Short mmCIF file of C-alpha atoms and ligand atoms in Angstrom, two decimals:
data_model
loop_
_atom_site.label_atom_id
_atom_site.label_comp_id
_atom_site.label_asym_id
_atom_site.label_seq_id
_atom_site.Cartn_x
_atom_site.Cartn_y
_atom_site.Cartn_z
CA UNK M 1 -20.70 -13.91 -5.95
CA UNK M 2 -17.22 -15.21 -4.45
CA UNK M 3 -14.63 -14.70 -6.48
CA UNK M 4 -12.82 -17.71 -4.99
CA UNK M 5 -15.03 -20.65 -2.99
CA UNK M 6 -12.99 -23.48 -1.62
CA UNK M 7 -15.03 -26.42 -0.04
CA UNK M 8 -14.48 -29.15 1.94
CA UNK M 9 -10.51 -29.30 0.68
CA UNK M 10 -8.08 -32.01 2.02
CA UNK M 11 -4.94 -31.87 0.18
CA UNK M 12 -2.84 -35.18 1.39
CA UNK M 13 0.74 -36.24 0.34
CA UNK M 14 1.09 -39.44 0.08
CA UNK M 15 3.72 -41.39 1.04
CA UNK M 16 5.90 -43.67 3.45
CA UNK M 17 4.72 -40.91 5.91
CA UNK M 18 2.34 -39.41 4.58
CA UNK M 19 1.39 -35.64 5.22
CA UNK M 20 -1.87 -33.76 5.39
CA UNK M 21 -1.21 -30.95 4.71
CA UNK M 22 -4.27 -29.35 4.41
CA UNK M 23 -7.67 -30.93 6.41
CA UNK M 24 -11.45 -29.96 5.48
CA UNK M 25 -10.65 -25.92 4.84
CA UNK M 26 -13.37 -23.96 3.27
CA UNK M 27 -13.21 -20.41 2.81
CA UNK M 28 -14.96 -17.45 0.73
CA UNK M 29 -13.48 -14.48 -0.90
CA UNK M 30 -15.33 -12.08 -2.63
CA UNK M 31 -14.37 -10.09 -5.93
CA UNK M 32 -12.52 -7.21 -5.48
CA UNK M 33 -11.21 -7.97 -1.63
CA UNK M 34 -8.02 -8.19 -0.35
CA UNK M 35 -7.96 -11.43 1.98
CA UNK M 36 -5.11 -12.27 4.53
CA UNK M 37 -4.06 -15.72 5.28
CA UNK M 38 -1.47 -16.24 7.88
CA UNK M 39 -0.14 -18.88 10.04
CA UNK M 40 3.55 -20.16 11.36
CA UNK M 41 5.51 -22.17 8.75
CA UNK M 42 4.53 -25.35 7.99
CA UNK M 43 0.78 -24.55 8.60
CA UNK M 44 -0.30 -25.10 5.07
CA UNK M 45 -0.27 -22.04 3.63
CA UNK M 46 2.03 -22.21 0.40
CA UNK M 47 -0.17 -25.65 -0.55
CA UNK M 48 -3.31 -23.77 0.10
CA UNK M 49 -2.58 -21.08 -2.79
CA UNK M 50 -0.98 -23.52 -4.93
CA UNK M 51 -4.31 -25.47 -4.51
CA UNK M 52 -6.10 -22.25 -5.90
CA UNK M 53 -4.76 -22.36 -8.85
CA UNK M 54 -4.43 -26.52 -9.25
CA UNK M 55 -1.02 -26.30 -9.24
CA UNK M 56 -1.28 -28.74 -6.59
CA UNK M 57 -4.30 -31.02 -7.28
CA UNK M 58 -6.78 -31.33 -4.28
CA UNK M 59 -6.82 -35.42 -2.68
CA UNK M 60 -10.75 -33.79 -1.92
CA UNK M 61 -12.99 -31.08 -2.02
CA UNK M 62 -13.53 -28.14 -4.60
CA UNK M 63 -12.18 -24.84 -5.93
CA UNK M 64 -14.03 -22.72 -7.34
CA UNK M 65 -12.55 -19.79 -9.15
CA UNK M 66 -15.01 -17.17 -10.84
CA UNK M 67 -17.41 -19.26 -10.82
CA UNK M 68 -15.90 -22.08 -12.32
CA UNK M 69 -14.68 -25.44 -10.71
CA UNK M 70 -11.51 -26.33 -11.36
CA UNK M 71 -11.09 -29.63 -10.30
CA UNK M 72 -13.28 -30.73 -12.99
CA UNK M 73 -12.03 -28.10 -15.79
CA UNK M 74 -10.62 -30.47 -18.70
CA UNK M 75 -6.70 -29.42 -18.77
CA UNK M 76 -7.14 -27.33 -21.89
CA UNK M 77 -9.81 -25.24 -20.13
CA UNK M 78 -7.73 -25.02 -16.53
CA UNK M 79 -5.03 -23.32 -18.77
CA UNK M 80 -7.22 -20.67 -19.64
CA UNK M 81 -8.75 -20.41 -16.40
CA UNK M 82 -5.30 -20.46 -14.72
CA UNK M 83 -4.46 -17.30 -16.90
CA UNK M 84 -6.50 -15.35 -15.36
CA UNK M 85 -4.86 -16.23 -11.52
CA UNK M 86 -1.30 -14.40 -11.03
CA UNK M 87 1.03 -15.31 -8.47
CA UNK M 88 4.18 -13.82 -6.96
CA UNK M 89 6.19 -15.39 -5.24
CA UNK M 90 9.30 -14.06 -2.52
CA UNK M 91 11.90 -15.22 -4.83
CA UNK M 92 10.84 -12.64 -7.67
CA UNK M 93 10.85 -15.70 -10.09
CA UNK M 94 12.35 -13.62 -13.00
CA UNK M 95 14.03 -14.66 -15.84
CA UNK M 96 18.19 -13.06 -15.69
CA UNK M 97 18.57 -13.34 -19.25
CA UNK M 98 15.74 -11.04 -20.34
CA UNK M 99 15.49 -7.41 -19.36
CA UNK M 100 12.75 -5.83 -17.36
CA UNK M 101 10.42 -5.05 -19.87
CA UNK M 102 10.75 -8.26 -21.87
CA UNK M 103 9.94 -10.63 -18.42
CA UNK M 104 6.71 -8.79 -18.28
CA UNK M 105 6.06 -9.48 -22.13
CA UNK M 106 7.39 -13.46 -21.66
CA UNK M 107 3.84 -14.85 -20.93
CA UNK M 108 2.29 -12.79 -23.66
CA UNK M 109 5.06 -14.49 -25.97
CA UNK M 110 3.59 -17.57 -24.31
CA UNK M 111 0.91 -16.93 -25.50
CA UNK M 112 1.56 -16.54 -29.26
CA UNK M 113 1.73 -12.54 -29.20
CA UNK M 114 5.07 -11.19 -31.44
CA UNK M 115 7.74 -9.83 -29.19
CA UNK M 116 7.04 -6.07 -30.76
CA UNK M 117 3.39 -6.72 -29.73
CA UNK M 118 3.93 -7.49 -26.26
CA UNK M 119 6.35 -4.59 -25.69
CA UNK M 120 3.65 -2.81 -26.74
CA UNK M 121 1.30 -3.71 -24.57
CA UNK M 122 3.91 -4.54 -21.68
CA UNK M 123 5.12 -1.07 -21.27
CA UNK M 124 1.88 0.32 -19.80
CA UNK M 125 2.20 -2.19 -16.87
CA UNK M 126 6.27 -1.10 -16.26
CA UNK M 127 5.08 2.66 -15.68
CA UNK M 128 1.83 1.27 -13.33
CA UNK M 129 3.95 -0.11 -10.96
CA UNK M 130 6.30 2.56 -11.09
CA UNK M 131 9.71 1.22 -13.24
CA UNK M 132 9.17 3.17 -17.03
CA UNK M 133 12.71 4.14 -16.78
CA UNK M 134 14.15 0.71 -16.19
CA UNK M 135 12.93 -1.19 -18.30
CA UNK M 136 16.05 -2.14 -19.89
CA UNK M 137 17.00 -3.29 -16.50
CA UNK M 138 18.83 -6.57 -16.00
CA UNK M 139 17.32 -8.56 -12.55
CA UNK M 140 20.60 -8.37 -11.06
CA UNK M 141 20.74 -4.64 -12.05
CA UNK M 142 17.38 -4.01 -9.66
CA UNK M 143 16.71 -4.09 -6.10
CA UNK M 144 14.86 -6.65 -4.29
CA UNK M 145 11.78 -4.31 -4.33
CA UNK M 146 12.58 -3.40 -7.87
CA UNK M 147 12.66 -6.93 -9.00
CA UNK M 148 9.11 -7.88 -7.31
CA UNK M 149 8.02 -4.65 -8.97
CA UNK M 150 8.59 -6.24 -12.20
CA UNK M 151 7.04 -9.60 -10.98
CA UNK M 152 3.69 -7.93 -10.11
CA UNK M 153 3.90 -6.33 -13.52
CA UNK M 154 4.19 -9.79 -15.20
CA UNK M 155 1.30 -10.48 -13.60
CA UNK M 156 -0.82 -7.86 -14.52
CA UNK M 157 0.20 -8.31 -17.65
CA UNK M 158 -2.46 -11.11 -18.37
CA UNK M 159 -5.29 -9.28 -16.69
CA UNK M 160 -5.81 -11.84 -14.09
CA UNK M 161 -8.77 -11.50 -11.74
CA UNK M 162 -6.83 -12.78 -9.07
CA UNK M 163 -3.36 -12.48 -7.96
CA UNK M 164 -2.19 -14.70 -5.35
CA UNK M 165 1.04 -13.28 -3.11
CA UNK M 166 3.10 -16.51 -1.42
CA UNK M 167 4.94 -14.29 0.77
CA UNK M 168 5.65 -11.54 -1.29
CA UNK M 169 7.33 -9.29 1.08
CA UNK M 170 8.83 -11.55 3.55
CA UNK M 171 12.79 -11.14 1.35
CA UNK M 172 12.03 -6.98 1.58
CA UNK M 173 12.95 -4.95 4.31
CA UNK M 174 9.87 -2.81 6.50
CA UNK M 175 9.92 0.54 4.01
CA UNK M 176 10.43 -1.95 0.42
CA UNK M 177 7.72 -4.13 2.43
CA UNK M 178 5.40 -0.76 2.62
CA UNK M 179 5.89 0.18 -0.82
CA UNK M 180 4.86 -3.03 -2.41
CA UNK M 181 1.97 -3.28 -0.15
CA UNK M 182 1.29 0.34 -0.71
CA UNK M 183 1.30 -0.65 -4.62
CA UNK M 184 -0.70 -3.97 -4.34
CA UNK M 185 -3.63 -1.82 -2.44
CA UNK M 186 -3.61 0.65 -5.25
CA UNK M 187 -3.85 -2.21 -7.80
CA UNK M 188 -6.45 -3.62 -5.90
CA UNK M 189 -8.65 -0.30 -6.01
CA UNK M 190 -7.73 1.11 -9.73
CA UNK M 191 -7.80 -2.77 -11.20
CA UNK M 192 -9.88 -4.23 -9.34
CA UNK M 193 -8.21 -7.29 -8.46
CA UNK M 194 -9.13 -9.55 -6.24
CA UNK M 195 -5.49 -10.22 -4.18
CA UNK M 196 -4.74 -13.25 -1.81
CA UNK M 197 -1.99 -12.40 0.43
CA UNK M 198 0.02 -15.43 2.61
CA UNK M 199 1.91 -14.05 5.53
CA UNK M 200 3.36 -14.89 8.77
CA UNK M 201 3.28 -11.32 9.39
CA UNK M 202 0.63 -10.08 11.33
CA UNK M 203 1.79 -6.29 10.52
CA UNK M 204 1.32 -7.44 6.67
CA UNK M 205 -2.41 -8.24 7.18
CA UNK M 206 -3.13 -5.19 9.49
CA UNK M 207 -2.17 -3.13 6.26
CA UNK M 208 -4.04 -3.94 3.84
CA UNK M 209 -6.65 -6.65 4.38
CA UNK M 210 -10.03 -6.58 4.66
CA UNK M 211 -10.46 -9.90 5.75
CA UNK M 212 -8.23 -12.70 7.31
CA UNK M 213 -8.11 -16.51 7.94
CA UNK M 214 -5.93 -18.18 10.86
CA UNK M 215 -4.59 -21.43 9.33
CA UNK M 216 -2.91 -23.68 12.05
CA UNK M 217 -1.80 -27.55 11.76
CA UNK M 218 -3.63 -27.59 8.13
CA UNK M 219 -7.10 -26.46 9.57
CA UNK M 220 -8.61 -22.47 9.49
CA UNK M 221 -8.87 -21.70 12.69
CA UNK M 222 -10.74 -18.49 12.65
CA UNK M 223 -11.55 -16.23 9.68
CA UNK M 224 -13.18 -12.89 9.46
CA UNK M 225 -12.46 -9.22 9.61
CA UNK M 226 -9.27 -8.25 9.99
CA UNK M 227 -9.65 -5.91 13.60
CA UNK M 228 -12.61 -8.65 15.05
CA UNK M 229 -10.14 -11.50 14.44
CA UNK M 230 -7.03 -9.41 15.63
CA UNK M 231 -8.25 -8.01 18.62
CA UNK M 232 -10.62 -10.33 19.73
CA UNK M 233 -8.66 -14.00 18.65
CA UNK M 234 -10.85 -16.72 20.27
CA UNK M 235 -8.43 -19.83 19.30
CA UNK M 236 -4.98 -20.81 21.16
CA UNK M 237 -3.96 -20.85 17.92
CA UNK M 238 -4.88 -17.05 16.83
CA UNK M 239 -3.43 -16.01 20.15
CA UNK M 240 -0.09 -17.46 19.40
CA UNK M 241 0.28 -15.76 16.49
CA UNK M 242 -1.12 -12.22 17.45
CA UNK M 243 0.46 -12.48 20.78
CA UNK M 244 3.88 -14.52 20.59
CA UNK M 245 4.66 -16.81 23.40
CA UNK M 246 7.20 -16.80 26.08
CA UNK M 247 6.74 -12.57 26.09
CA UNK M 248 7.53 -12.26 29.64
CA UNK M 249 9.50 -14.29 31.98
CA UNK M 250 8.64 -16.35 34.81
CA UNK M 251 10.61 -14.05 37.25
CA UNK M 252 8.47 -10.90 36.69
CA UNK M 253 5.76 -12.02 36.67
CA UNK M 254 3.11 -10.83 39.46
CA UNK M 255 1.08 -14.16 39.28
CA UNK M 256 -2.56 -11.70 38.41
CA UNK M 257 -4.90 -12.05 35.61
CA UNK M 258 -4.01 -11.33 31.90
CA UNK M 259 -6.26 -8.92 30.33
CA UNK M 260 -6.02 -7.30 26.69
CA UNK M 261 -7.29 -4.10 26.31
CA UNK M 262 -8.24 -2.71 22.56
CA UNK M 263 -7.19 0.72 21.79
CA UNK M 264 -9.68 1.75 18.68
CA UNK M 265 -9.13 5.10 18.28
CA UNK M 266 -10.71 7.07 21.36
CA UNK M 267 -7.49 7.83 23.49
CA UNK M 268 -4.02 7.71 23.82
CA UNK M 269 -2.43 4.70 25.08
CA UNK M 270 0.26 5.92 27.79
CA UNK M 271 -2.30 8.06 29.70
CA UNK M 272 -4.89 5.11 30.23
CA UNK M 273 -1.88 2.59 31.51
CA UNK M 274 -0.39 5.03 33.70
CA UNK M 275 -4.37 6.16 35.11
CA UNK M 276 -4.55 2.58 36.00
CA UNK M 277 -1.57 2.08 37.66
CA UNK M 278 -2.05 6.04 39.70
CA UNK M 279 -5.81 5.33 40.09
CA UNK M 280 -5.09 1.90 41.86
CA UNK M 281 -1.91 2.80 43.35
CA UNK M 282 -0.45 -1.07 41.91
CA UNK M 283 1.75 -1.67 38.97
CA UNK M 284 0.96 -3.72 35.90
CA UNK M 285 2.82 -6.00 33.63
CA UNK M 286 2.72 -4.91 29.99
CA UNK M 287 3.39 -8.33 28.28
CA UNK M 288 2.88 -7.78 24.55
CA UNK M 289 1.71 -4.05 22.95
CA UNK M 290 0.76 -3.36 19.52
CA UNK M 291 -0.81 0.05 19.07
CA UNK M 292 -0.10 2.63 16.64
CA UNK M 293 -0.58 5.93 17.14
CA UNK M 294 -2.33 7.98 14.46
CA UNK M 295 -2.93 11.52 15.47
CA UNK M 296 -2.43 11.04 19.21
CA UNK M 297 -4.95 8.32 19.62
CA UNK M 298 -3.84 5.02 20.03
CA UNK M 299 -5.05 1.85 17.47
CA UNK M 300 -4.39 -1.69 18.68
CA UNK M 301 -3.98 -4.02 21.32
CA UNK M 302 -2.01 -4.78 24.63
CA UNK M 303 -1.81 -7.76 27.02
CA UNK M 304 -1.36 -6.88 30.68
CA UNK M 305 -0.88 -8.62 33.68
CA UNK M 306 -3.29 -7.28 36.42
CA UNK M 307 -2.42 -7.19 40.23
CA UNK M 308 -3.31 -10.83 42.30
CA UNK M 309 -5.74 -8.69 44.21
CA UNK M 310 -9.44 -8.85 43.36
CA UNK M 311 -10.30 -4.96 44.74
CA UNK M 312 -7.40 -3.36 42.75
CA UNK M 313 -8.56 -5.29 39.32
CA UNK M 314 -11.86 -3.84 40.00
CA UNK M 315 -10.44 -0.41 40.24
CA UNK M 316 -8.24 -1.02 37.34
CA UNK M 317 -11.39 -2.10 35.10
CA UNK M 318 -13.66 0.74 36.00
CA UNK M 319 -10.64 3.16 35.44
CA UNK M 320 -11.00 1.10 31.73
CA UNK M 321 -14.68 1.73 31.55
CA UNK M 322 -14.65 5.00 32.18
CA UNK M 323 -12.10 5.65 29.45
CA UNK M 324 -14.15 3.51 26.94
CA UNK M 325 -11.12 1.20 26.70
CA UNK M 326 -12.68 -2.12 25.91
CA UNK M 327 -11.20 -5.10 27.14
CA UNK M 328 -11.43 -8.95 27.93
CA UNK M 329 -9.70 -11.45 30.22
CA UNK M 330 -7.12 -14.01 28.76
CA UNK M 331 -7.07 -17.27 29.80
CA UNK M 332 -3.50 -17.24 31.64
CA UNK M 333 -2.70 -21.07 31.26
CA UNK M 334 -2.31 -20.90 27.58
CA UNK M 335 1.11 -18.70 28.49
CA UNK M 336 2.55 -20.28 31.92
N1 LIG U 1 5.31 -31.52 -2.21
C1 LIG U 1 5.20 -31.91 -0.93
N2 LIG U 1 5.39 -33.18 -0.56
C2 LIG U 1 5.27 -33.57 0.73
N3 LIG U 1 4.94 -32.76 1.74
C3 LIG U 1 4.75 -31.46 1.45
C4 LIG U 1 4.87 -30.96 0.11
N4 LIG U 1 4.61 -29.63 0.13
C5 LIG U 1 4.34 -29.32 1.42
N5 LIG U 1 4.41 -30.42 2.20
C6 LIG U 1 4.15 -30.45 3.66
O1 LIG U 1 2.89 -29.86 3.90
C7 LIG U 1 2.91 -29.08 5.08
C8 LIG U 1 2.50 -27.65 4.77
O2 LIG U 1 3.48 -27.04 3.96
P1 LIG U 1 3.33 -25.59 3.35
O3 LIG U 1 4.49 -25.35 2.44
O4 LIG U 1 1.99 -25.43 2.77
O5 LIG U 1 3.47 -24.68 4.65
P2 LIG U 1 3.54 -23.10 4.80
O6 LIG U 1 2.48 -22.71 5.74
O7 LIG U 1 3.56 -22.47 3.46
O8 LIG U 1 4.95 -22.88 5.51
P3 LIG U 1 6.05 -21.71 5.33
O9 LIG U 1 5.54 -20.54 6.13
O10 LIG U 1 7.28 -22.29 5.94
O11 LIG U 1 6.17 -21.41 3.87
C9 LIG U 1 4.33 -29.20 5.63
O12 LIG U 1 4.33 -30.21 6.61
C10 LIG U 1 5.15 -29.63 4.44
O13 LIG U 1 6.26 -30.41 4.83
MG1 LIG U 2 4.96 -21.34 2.37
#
């Protein structure tokens, strides 16, 4: 069963000029995944999540969360069923006044729990995410990293099924970034909890999703798992975002076809490029690469610009083939 099932949802704000910002989106995640929605700002992403939880009330459509729908939950009853959906946000959200340890027990408090019970049971969730010797820690006394650490804790703290990350990273730099990921993928195995994670980053979702959805001008352009949808983006919209725009100029440019190759593990990247190049005696264009290398074999994608000549893309694509580099032909318009 989905752990999350959102149909049909329009979320409009009304207005002198009104904005949609969301238009007929319906999407699946399952219990226990770790889904991946990105898009550029403004796409609808932030009013997406909030609409998972009701914090922003659909204009149409339904969300269903563990089965139940929301939308039609009696306010009493969305409480509860809003306790058990967390969300972190990139600004930490943490209360100064209260140390470490006592913002992770503030929504048991909430809840009617004594302060000496909650410590109790907060403590646990301080050492899970790795902080059992701050927890007398002021926010400003912790790092960004530190602070979010403390945030995911608060979280946990409820036992949510679901936590929903707006975000999360984006105010940490790459090795903070890693860690928190790192710790939300652990979370996500030893817990079990089902984790929604907005991004503009593609880098984010490469880490640790299972599954993505595109959203673009309010709509999901393409959803599905993570390498199909990375390496093989069927939408204008996907492209932009997994390949940005303007990533060569006009003036070297050798006017041939665009072609992106996917590296998935068989070979190294710099041998197959340069083969090409020796085997056809032309140069290429690299125009956007994004491989990894993981033991000396190369993971990822690059775009390349192929020579104007018919006979020396030939060569250039057998030279492919015989590597068992896959590959596919761009439309070149989309980037003039
Ligand atoms: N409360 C609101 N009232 C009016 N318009 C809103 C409101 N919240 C969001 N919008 C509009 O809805 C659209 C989507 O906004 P949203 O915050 O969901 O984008 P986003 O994808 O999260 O962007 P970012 O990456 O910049 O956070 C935008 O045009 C925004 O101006
Ligand atoms: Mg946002």
């Amino acid at each position: 069963m989905s752990m999350i099932a959102i149909e049909h949802l329009t979320k409009t704000f009304p207005g002198a000029s009104a904005v949609t910002a969301l238009a007929d989106v319906s999407l699946s995640i399952e219990s226990g995944e770790i889904f991946g929605i990105i898009g550029l700002s403004g796409a609808g992403k932030s009013t997406l999540v909030r609409c998972m939880n009701l914090l922003e009330r659909p204009t149409s459509g339904s969300v269903r969360i563990n089965g139940a729908e929301l939308t039609k939950l009696p306010e009493r009853e969305l409480r509860k069923a809003r306790q058990s959906i967390g969300m972190i946000f990139q600004s930490f959200n943490l209360l100064d006044q209260r140390t470490a340890l006592d913002n992770v027990c503030f929504p048991l408090e909430l809840s009617g729990m004594s302060r000496s019970e909650a410590r109790k049971k907060a403590l646990p969730f301080l050492k899970l995410v790795g902080l059992e010797n701050r927890e007398k820690a002021y926010p400003v006394q912790l790092s960004g990293g530190q602070k979010q650490r403390v945030a995911i804790a608060r979280t946990l703290v409820t036992d949510p099924k679901v936590i929903l990350c707006d975000e999360a990273t984006s105010a940490l730099d790459p090795t903070t970034t890693q860690a928190i990921l790192a710790l939300l993928k652990k979370l996500n195995e030893k817990l079990g909890v089902t984790v929604v994670v907005i991004t503009h980053e593609m880098t984010v979702v490469e880490q640790i999703c299972d599954r993505v959805a595109i959203i673009a001008d309010s709509h999901i352009v393409e959803q599905g798992v993570v390498a199909d949808v990375f390496h093989h983006p069927k939408t204008a919209e996907a492209r932009q975002l997994i390949t940005p725009k303007g990533a060569i100029s006009e003036k070297s440019r050798i006017h041939g076809p665009l072609y992106r190759i996917t590296f998935d593990g068989n070979t190294s990247d710099q041998p197959v490029v340069s083969g090409m190049v020796l085997t056809s005696g032309a140069p290429v264009n690299i125009w956007y690469a994004d491989t990894k290398d993981i033991d000396g074999k190369a993971h990822g994608q690059m775009l390349l610009e192929l020579p104007k000549d018919p006979a020396l893309v030939n060569k250039m694509l057998a030279f492919l083939k015989s590597q068992h580099v896959t590959y596919e032909k761009e439309e070149a318009e989309y980037y003039g």
